[in-house]
C-alpha cells in the first residue's frame, strides 16, 4: 500500500509541475490574432495585404502613398468596401479615392457609395465607401461582371497641396458582404476562381521558393459555397403547384362522369 501511495503522490506532483508549462504554451487571445486584422498595407497589386471579410485592416502611411489590400468574394455576395483615413492636423483640402479591381485587375464600378471624397482643410478624417455589384458565378467572356476570386482595393489621394505631401496618415479598411440569395443565381460556374498574383506573406511560411504562392484567403465554406440557394426551393414549389394545377384542370374539363351501362332486362 505504501508503494502505491508513493507512486500516486509522485504522479500528482508531476501533473502539477506540468500544468504551468502547458498553460504557458497556450497562446493568449491577444497573441492569436483571431480578433484583429492586418496592420499594414501593400504598395502594389503584387504585394497587396490579404484581409478577410469582417476584419478591420489598419495601416500607417505617408500622404501620397498607394495602399493595396486584397480580399476574397464568392458568387452571390455583394461586397461593400469602407475606408477611413485619419488626416494630420493643419492640412489643406485633400481628395481621396478607393478603387476596386477583380482577379483580372479589371476596375469594378461601384453601384453606389462615396468612392471619391474631398476633405476640407483641417478635417480630422475622410470616409469612403464602395458597394460593388453582386458577384456572379459565371459570365460571358466579353462582359465586365464581377466573378468569384480575389479582389484588390487601392486607396490613394488624388489632389493635395505640396505642403501636405509626405505627412503621416492612418488608414482603416473593412469589407463586408450581403448574401443576395437565389435572385443572383445563374446557370453556370467558373472551373476555378480568379485568384492570380502573389500573396504578401513571410518567406519562412513558404518552403518552395521556386513557385509563386497564390492568394491564400478564401470564403469560410470554400469557393462556390453558394451553390445552394432559395432558387431551388422556389423551383420545387413551382413544379408542385404546376402539377396540382394540371390535376385540377383535368378534373374541371373532364365534365360529369358517364352513367354506368345497365344491361337490358336487369
mmCIF file of C-alpha atoms in Angstrom:
data_model
loop_
_atom_site.group_PDB
_atom_site.id
_atom_site.type_symbol
_atom_site.label_atom_id
_atom_site.label_comp_id
_atom_site.label_asym_id
_atom_site.label_seq_id
_atom_site.Cartn_x
_atom_site.Cartn_y
_atom_site.Cartn_z
ATOM 1 C CA UNK A 1 0.000 0.000 0.000
ATOM 2 C CA UNK A 2 2.803 2.411 0.832
ATOM 3 C CA UNK A 3 4.332 1.817 -2.605
ATOM 4 C CA UNK A 4 1.009 2.567 -4.310
ATOM 5 C CA UNK A 5 0.558 5.761 -2.269
ATOM 6 C CA UNK A 6 4.092 6.878 -3.060
ATOM 7 C CA UNK A 7 3.529 6.275 -6.767
ATOM 8 C CA UNK A 8 0.230 8.210 -6.710
ATOM 9 C CA UNK A 9 1.877 11.150 -4.933
ATOM 10 C CA UNK A 10 4.698 11.197 -7.470
ATOM 11 C CA UNK A 11 2.234 11.221 -10.386
ATOM 12 C CA UNK A 12 0.255 14.039 -8.741
ATOM 13 C CA UNK A 13 3.362 16.162 -8.276
ATOM 14 C CA UNK A 14 4.371 15.502 -11.898
ATOM 15 C CA UNK A 15 0.945 16.654 -13.125
ATOM 16 C CA UNK A 16 1.110 19.834 -11.045
ATOM 17 C CA UNK A 17 4.552 20.621 -12.398
ATOM 18 C CA UNK A 18 3.466 20.082 -15.998
ATOM 19 C CA UNK A 19 0.306 22.209 -15.691
ATOM 20 C CA UNK A 20 2.064 25.614 -15.650
ATOM 21 C CA UNK A 21 4.154 24.640 -18.657
ATOM 22 C CA UNK A 22 1.030 23.638 -20.591
ATOM 23 C CA UNK A 23 -0.670 26.882 -19.606
ATOM 24 C CA UNK A 24 2.315 28.917 -20.766
ATOM 25 C CA UNK A 25 2.320 27.182 -24.156
ATOM 26 C CA UNK A 26 -1.328 28.104 -24.820
ATOM 27 C CA UNK A 27 -1.469 31.351 -26.852
ATOM 28 C CA UNK A 28 -3.442 34.191 -25.371
ATOM 29 C CA UNK A 29 -6.385 35.686 -27.277
ATOM 30 C CA UNK A 30 -4.372 38.826 -27.990
ATOM 31 C CA UNK A 31 -1.455 36.850 -29.378
ATOM 32 C CA UNK A 32 -3.573 34.576 -31.571
ATOM 33 C CA UNK A 33 -4.636 37.396 -33.885
ATOM 34 C CA UNK A 34 -8.135 35.970 -34.361
ATOM 35 C CA UNK A 35 -9.888 39.172 -33.371
ATOM 36 C CA UNK A 36 -7.922 41.690 -35.417
ATOM 37 C CA UNK A 37 -6.920 42.280 -38.986
ATOM 38 C CA UNK A 38 -3.561 43.094 -40.562
ATOM 39 C CA UNK A 39 -1.738 46.235 -39.502
ATOM 40 C CA UNK A 40 -0.053 47.081 -42.779
ATOM 41 C CA UNK A 41 -0.863 47.555 -46.459
ATOM 42 C CA UNK A 42 0.880 46.657 -49.678
ATOM 43 C CA UNK A 43 2.267 49.138 -52.172
ATOM 44 C CA UNK A 44 1.216 47.330 -55.389
ATOM 45 C CA UNK A 45 -1.058 44.570 -56.671
ATOM 46 C CA UNK A 46 1.732 42.062 -56.183
ATOM 47 C CA UNK A 47 2.258 42.936 -52.518
ATOM 48 C CA UNK A 48 -1.383 43.598 -51.592
ATOM 49 C CA UNK A 49 -2.067 42.621 -47.987
ATOM 50 C CA UNK A 50 -4.766 39.984 -47.562
ATOM 51 C CA UNK A 51 -7.718 40.787 -45.322
ATOM 52 C CA UNK A 52 -10.719 38.603 -44.542
ATOM 53 C CA UNK A 53 -14.246 39.890 -44.814
ATOM 54 C CA UNK A 54 -15.449 41.182 -41.476
ATOM 55 C CA UNK A 55 -11.952 42.175 -40.323
ATOM 56 C CA UNK A 56 -10.681 45.728 -39.923
ATOM 57 C CA UNK A 57 -7.298 46.298 -41.524
ATOM 58 C CA UNK A 58 -5.158 49.254 -40.445
ATOM 59 C CA UNK A 59 -2.051 50.832 -41.865
ATOM 60 C CA UNK A 60 0.149 53.851 -41.215
ATOM 61 C CA UNK A 61 1.498 55.547 -44.328
ATOM 62 C CA UNK A 62 2.501 58.880 -45.802
ATOM 63 C CA UNK A 63 0.225 61.120 -47.812
ATOM 64 C CA UNK A 64 0.782 60.284 -51.462
ATOM 65 C CA UNK A 65 1.412 56.544 -50.965
ATOM 66 C CA UNK A 66 -0.629 53.924 -52.785
ATOM 67 C CA UNK A 67 -2.121 51.414 -50.330
ATOM 68 C CA UNK A 68 -3.295 47.981 -51.527
ATOM 69 C CA UNK A 69 -5.342 45.247 -49.849
ATOM 70 C CA UNK A 70 -6.977 42.095 -51.222
ATOM 71 C CA UNK A 71 -9.999 40.062 -50.100
ATOM 72 C CA UNK A 72 -11.939 37.016 -51.364
ATOM 73 C CA UNK A 73 -15.515 37.253 -52.684
ATOM 74 C CA UNK A 74 -17.688 34.329 -53.771
ATOM 75 C CA UNK A 75 -20.700 34.012 -56.057
ATOM 76 C CA UNK A 76 -23.905 35.519 -54.693
ATOM 77 C CA UNK A 77 -22.136 38.064 -52.468
ATOM 78 C CA UNK A 78 -22.416 41.835 -52.831
ATOM 79 C CA UNK A 79 -19.267 43.262 -51.196
ATOM 80 C CA UNK A 80 -19.160 46.659 -49.530
ATOM 81 C CA UNK A 81 -15.734 48.266 -49.084
ATOM 82 C CA UNK A 82 -15.352 51.019 -46.487
ATOM 83 C CA UNK A 83 -12.213 53.045 -45.826
ATOM 84 C CA UNK A 84 -11.427 55.733 -43.269
ATOM 85 C CA UNK A 85 -8.370 57.969 -43.448
ATOM 86 C CA UNK A 86 -7.329 59.919 -40.345
ATOM 87 C CA UNK A 87 -5.680 63.084 -41.595
ATOM 88 C CA UNK A 88 -2.866 65.095 -39.972
ATOM 89 C CA UNK A 89 -3.502 68.391 -38.250
ATOM 90 C CA UNK A 90 -3.305 71.609 -40.201
ATOM 91 C CA UNK A 91 -3.694 70.078 -43.643
ATOM 92 C CA UNK A 92 -5.237 71.773 -46.653
ATOM 93 C CA UNK A 93 -8.128 70.364 -48.696
ATOM 94 C CA UNK A 94 -7.443 66.808 -49.933
ATOM 95 C CA UNK A 95 -9.304 64.465 -52.284
ATOM 96 C CA UNK A 96 -9.114 60.708 -51.575
ATOM 97 C CA UNK A 97 -10.400 57.753 -53.591
ATOM 98 C CA UNK A 98 -10.746 53.969 -53.348
ATOM 99 C CA UNK A 99 -10.732 51.717 -56.414
ATOM 100 C CA UNK A 100 -11.691 48.030 -56.506
ATOM 101 C CA UNK A 101 -10.286 45.567 -59.060
ATOM 102 C CA UNK A 102 -11.162 41.925 -59.684
ATOM 103 C CA UNK A 103 -8.759 38.986 -60.090
ATOM 104 C CA UNK A 104 -8.058 40.017 -63.681
ATOM 105 C CA UNK A 105 -7.261 43.540 -62.450
ATOM 106 C CA UNK A 106 -10.297 44.975 -64.149
ATOM 107 C CA UNK A 107 -11.621 48.023 -62.370
ATOM 108 C CA UNK A 108 -15.094 47.331 -60.991
ATOM 109 C CA UNK A 109 -17.686 50.066 -60.902
ATOM 110 C CA UNK A 110 -19.469 50.935 -57.673
ATOM 111 C CA UNK A 111 -23.246 50.667 -57.566
ATOM 112 C CA UNK A 112 -23.355 53.448 -55.031
ATOM 113 C CA UNK A 113 -21.287 54.924 -52.243
ATOM 114 C CA UNK A 114 -18.852 57.806 -51.838
ATOM 115 C CA UNK A 115 -15.937 56.365 -53.783
ATOM 116 C CA UNK A 116 -14.246 59.779 -54.028
ATOM 117 C CA UNK A 117 -14.479 62.434 -51.340
ATOM 118 C CA UNK A 118 -12.801 65.729 -50.588
ATOM 119 C CA UNK A 119 -11.826 66.553 -47.021
ATOM 120 C CA UNK A 120 -11.953 70.247 -46.225
ATOM 121 C CA UNK A 121 -8.960 71.947 -44.669
ATOM 122 C CA UNK A 122 -8.453 70.866 -41.066
ATOM 123 C CA UNK A 123 -10.878 67.905 -41.214
ATOM 124 C CA UNK A 124 -9.975 65.096 -38.837
ATOM 125 C CA UNK A 125 -10.793 62.258 -41.247
ATOM 126 C CA UNK A 126 -12.435 61.306 -44.509
ATOM 127 C CA UNK A 127 -14.683 58.267 -45.061
ATOM 128 C CA UNK A 128 -15.073 56.409 -48.351
ATOM 129 C CA UNK A 129 -17.390 53.575 -49.420
ATOM 130 C CA UNK A 130 -17.949 51.435 -52.490
ATOM 131 C CA UNK A 131 -20.784 48.920 -52.913
ATOM 132 C CA UNK A 132 -19.945 46.537 -55.736
ATOM 133 C CA UNK A 133 -22.321 44.671 -57.976
ATOM 134 C CA UNK A 134 -23.309 41.145 -56.987
ATOM 135 C CA UNK A 135 -20.601 38.590 -57.767
ATOM 136 C CA UNK A 136 -21.785 36.216 -60.498
ATOM 137 C CA UNK A 137 -20.888 32.544 -60.697
ATOM 138 C CA UNK A 138 -20.418 32.778 -64.471
ATOM 139 C CA UNK A 139 -20.334 35.446 -67.148
ATOM 140 C CA UNK A 140 -19.691 35.957 -70.849
ATOM 141 C CA UNK A 141 -16.013 36.462 -71.768
ATOM 142 C CA UNK A 142 -16.720 39.910 -73.168
ATOM 143 C CA UNK A 143 -18.634 41.080 -70.090
ATOM 144 C CA UNK A 144 -17.164 43.022 -67.190
ATOM 145 C CA UNK A 145 -19.218 41.313 -64.492
ATOM 146 C CA UNK A 146 -17.598 40.639 -61.089
ATOM 147 C CA UNK A 147 -16.647 36.958 -60.766
ATOM 148 C CA UNK A 148 -15.591 34.770 -57.796
ATOM 149 C CA UNK A 149 -11.992 35.218 -56.713
ATOM 150 C CA UNK A 150 -9.597 37.744 -55.243
ATOM 151 C CA UNK A 151 -10.442 41.442 -55.273
ATOM 152 C CA UNK A 152 -7.970 44.283 -54.822
ATOM 153 C CA UNK A 153 -8.575 47.605 -53.090
ATOM 154 C CA UNK A 154 -6.409 50.630 -53.802
ATOM 155 C CA UNK A 155 -6.545 53.691 -51.567
ATOM 156 C CA UNK A 156 -4.769 56.888 -52.541
ATOM 157 C CA UNK A 157 -5.022 60.660 -52.531
ATOM 158 C CA UNK A 158 -5.824 62.376 -55.820
ATOM 159 C CA UNK A 159 -5.416 66.048 -55.008
ATOM 160 C CA UNK A 160 -3.419 67.696 -52.219
ATOM 161 C CA UNK A 161 -1.159 70.658 -51.644
ATOM 162 C CA UNK A 162 2.596 70.352 -51.940
ATOM 163 C CA UNK A 163 2.993 71.135 -48.233
ATOM 164 C CA UNK A 164 0.894 68.097 -47.233
ATOM 165 C CA UNK A 165 2.836 65.605 -49.341
ATOM 166 C CA UNK A 166 4.555 63.020 -47.131
ATOM 167 C CA UNK A 167 2.654 63.793 -43.933
ATOM 168 C CA UNK A 168 1.676 60.707 -41.860
ATOM 169 C CA UNK A 169 -1.864 59.336 -42.108
ATOM 170 C CA UNK A 170 -3.670 56.358 -40.563
ATOM 171 C CA UNK A 171 -5.946 54.265 -42.772
ATOM 172 C CA UNK A 172 -8.616 51.709 -41.871
ATOM 173 C CA UNK A 173 -10.284 49.275 -44.261
ATOM 174 C CA UNK A 174 -13.247 46.956 -43.718
ATOM 175 C CA UNK A 175 -15.005 44.670 -46.219
ATOM 176 C CA UNK A 176 -18.411 43.093 -45.622
ATOM 177 C CA UNK A 177 -20.792 41.269 -47.946
ATOM 178 C CA UNK A 178 -24.525 40.703 -48.226
ATOM 179 C CA UNK A 179 -25.769 37.341 -49.499
ATOM 180 C CA UNK A 180 -28.180 38.050 -52.346
ATOM 181 C CA UNK A 181 -29.620 34.509 -52.451
ATOM 182 C CA UNK A 182 -31.244 32.813 -55.431
ATOM 183 C CA UNK A 183 -32.122 36.095 -57.142
ATOM 184 C CA UNK A 184 -28.473 36.350 -58.214
ATOM 185 C CA UNK A 185 -28.060 32.697 -59.274
ATOM 186 C CA UNK A 186 -27.116 31.926 -62.879
ATOM 187 C CA UNK A 187 -26.876 28.728 -64.908
ATOM 188 C CA UNK A 188 -23.130 28.172 -64.984
ATOM 189 C CA UNK A 189 -19.976 28.458 -62.919
ATOM 190 C CA UNK A 190 -16.256 29.010 -63.309
ATOM 191 C CA UNK A 191 -13.964 25.995 -63.236
ATOM 192 C CA UNK A 192 -11.574 27.887 -60.927
ATOM 193 C CA UNK A 193 -11.867 31.184 -59.007
ATOM 194 C CA UNK A 194 -9.861 34.160 -60.216
ATOM 195 C CA UNK A 195 -7.027 34.264 -57.679
ATOM 196 C CA UNK A 196 -3.938 35.458 -59.583
ATOM 197 C CA UNK A 197 -0.956 37.247 -58.100
ATOM 198 C CA UNK A 198 1.463 36.547 -55.275
ATOM 199 C CA UNK A 199 0.255 36.885 -51.715
ATOM 200 C CA UNK A 200 2.129 39.061 -49.240
ATOM 201 C CA UNK A 201 3.285 36.549 -46.635
ATOM 202 C CA UNK A 202 6.542 35.921 -44.727
ATOM 203 C CA UNK A 203 9.184 33.925 -46.574
ATOM 204 C CA UNK A 204 9.526 31.401 -43.750
ATOM 205 C CA UNK A 205 5.936 30.252 -44.344
ATOM 206 C CA UNK A 206 6.786 29.093 -47.854
ATOM 207 C CA UNK A 207 9.183 26.142 -48.222
ATOM 208 C CA UNK A 208 9.084 26.082 -52.006
ATOM 209 C CA UNK A 209 10.581 29.286 -53.386
ATOM 210 C CA UNK A 210 10.539 28.088 -56.988
ATOM 211 C CA UNK A 211 6.782 28.574 -57.463
ATOM 212 C CA UNK A 212 4.553 31.571 -56.870
ATOM 213 C CA UNK A 213 2.121 31.427 -53.965
ATOM 214 C CA UNK A 214 -1.464 32.215 -54.932
ATOM 215 C CA UNK A 215 -3.714 34.230 -52.668
ATOM 216 C CA UNK A 216 -4.305 32.148 -49.560
ATOM 217 C CA UNK A 217 -7.631 33.547 -48.342
ATOM 218 C CA UNK A 218 -10.954 32.059 -49.411
ATOM 219 C CA UNK A 219 -14.565 32.043 -48.112
ATOM 220 C CA UNK A 220 -15.251 30.153 -44.877
ATOM 221 C CA UNK A 221 -17.039 27.282 -46.642
ATOM 222 C CA UNK A 222 -14.685 27.245 -49.637
ATOM 223 C CA UNK A 223 -15.205 28.539 -53.141
ATOM 224 C CA UNK A 224 -18.578 28.105 -54.850
ATOM 225 C CA UNK A 225 -20.040 27.610 -51.380
ATOM 226 C CA UNK A 226 -23.227 29.298 -52.541
ATOM 227 C CA UNK A 227 -24.374 26.551 -54.926
ATOM 228 C CA UNK A 228 -27.459 26.053 -52.719
ATOM 229 C CA UNK A 229 -29.921 28.944 -52.675
ATOM 230 C CA UNK A 230 -33.623 29.610 -52.253
ATOM 231 C CA UNK A 231 -33.880 29.336 -56.019
ATOM 232 C CA UNK A 232 -34.085 25.542 -55.583
ATOM 233 C CA UNK A 233 -36.986 25.909 -53.146
ATOM 234 C CA UNK A 234 -38.930 28.187 -55.492
ATOM 235 C CA UNK A 235 -38.276 25.807 -58.391
ATOM 236 C CA UNK A 236 -39.561 22.804 -56.435
ATOM 237 C CA UNK A 237 -42.584 24.761 -55.175
ATOM 238 C CA UNK A 238 -43.357 25.939 -58.700
ATOM 239 C CA UNK A 239 -43.192 22.372 -60.018
ATOM 240 C CA UNK A 240 -45.553 21.140 -57.302
ATOM 241 C CA UNK A 241 -48.043 23.941 -57.992
ATOM 242 C CA UNK A 242 -47.895 23.237 -61.729
ATOM 243 C CA UNK A 243 -48.652 19.539 -61.142
ATOM 244 C CA UNK A 244 -51.555 20.426 -58.828
ATOM 245 C CA UNK A 245 -52.941 22.886 -61.375
ATOM 246 C CA UNK A 246 -52.759 20.187 -64.049
ATOM 247 C CA UNK A 247 -54.747 17.730 -61.926
ATOM 248 C CA UNK A 248 -57.402 20.336 -61.076
ATOM 249 C CA UNK A 249 -57.631 21.417 -64.705
ATOM 250 C CA UNK A 250 -58.166 17.837 -65.806
ATOM 251 C CA UNK A 251 -60.919 17.353 -63.237
ATOM 252 C CA UNK A 252 -62.687 20.538 -64.340
ATOM 253 C CA UNK A 253 -62.501 19.897 -68.086
ATOM 254 C CA UNK A 254 -63.432 16.226 -67.857
ATOM 255 C CA UNK A 255 -67.054 17.005 -67.030
ATOM 256 C CA UNK A 256 -69.537 14.739 -65.268
ATOM 257 C CA UNK A 257 -68.808 11.057 -65.422
ATOM 258 C CA UNK A 258 -70.686 8.816 -67.891
ATOM 259 C CA UNK A 259 -73.675 6.871 -66.470
ATOM 260 C CA UNK A 260 -72.994 3.254 -65.803
ATOM 261 C CA UNK A 261 -74.348 0.969 -68.576
ATOM 262 C CA UNK A 262 -77.253 -1.127 -67.376
ATOM 263 C CA UNK A 263 -77.870 -4.295 -69.445
ATOM 264 C CA UNK A 264 -81.422 -4.772 -70.795
ATOM 265 C CA UNK A 265 -83.784 -6.760 -68.649
ATOM 266 C CA UNK A 266 -81.791 -6.089 -65.491
#
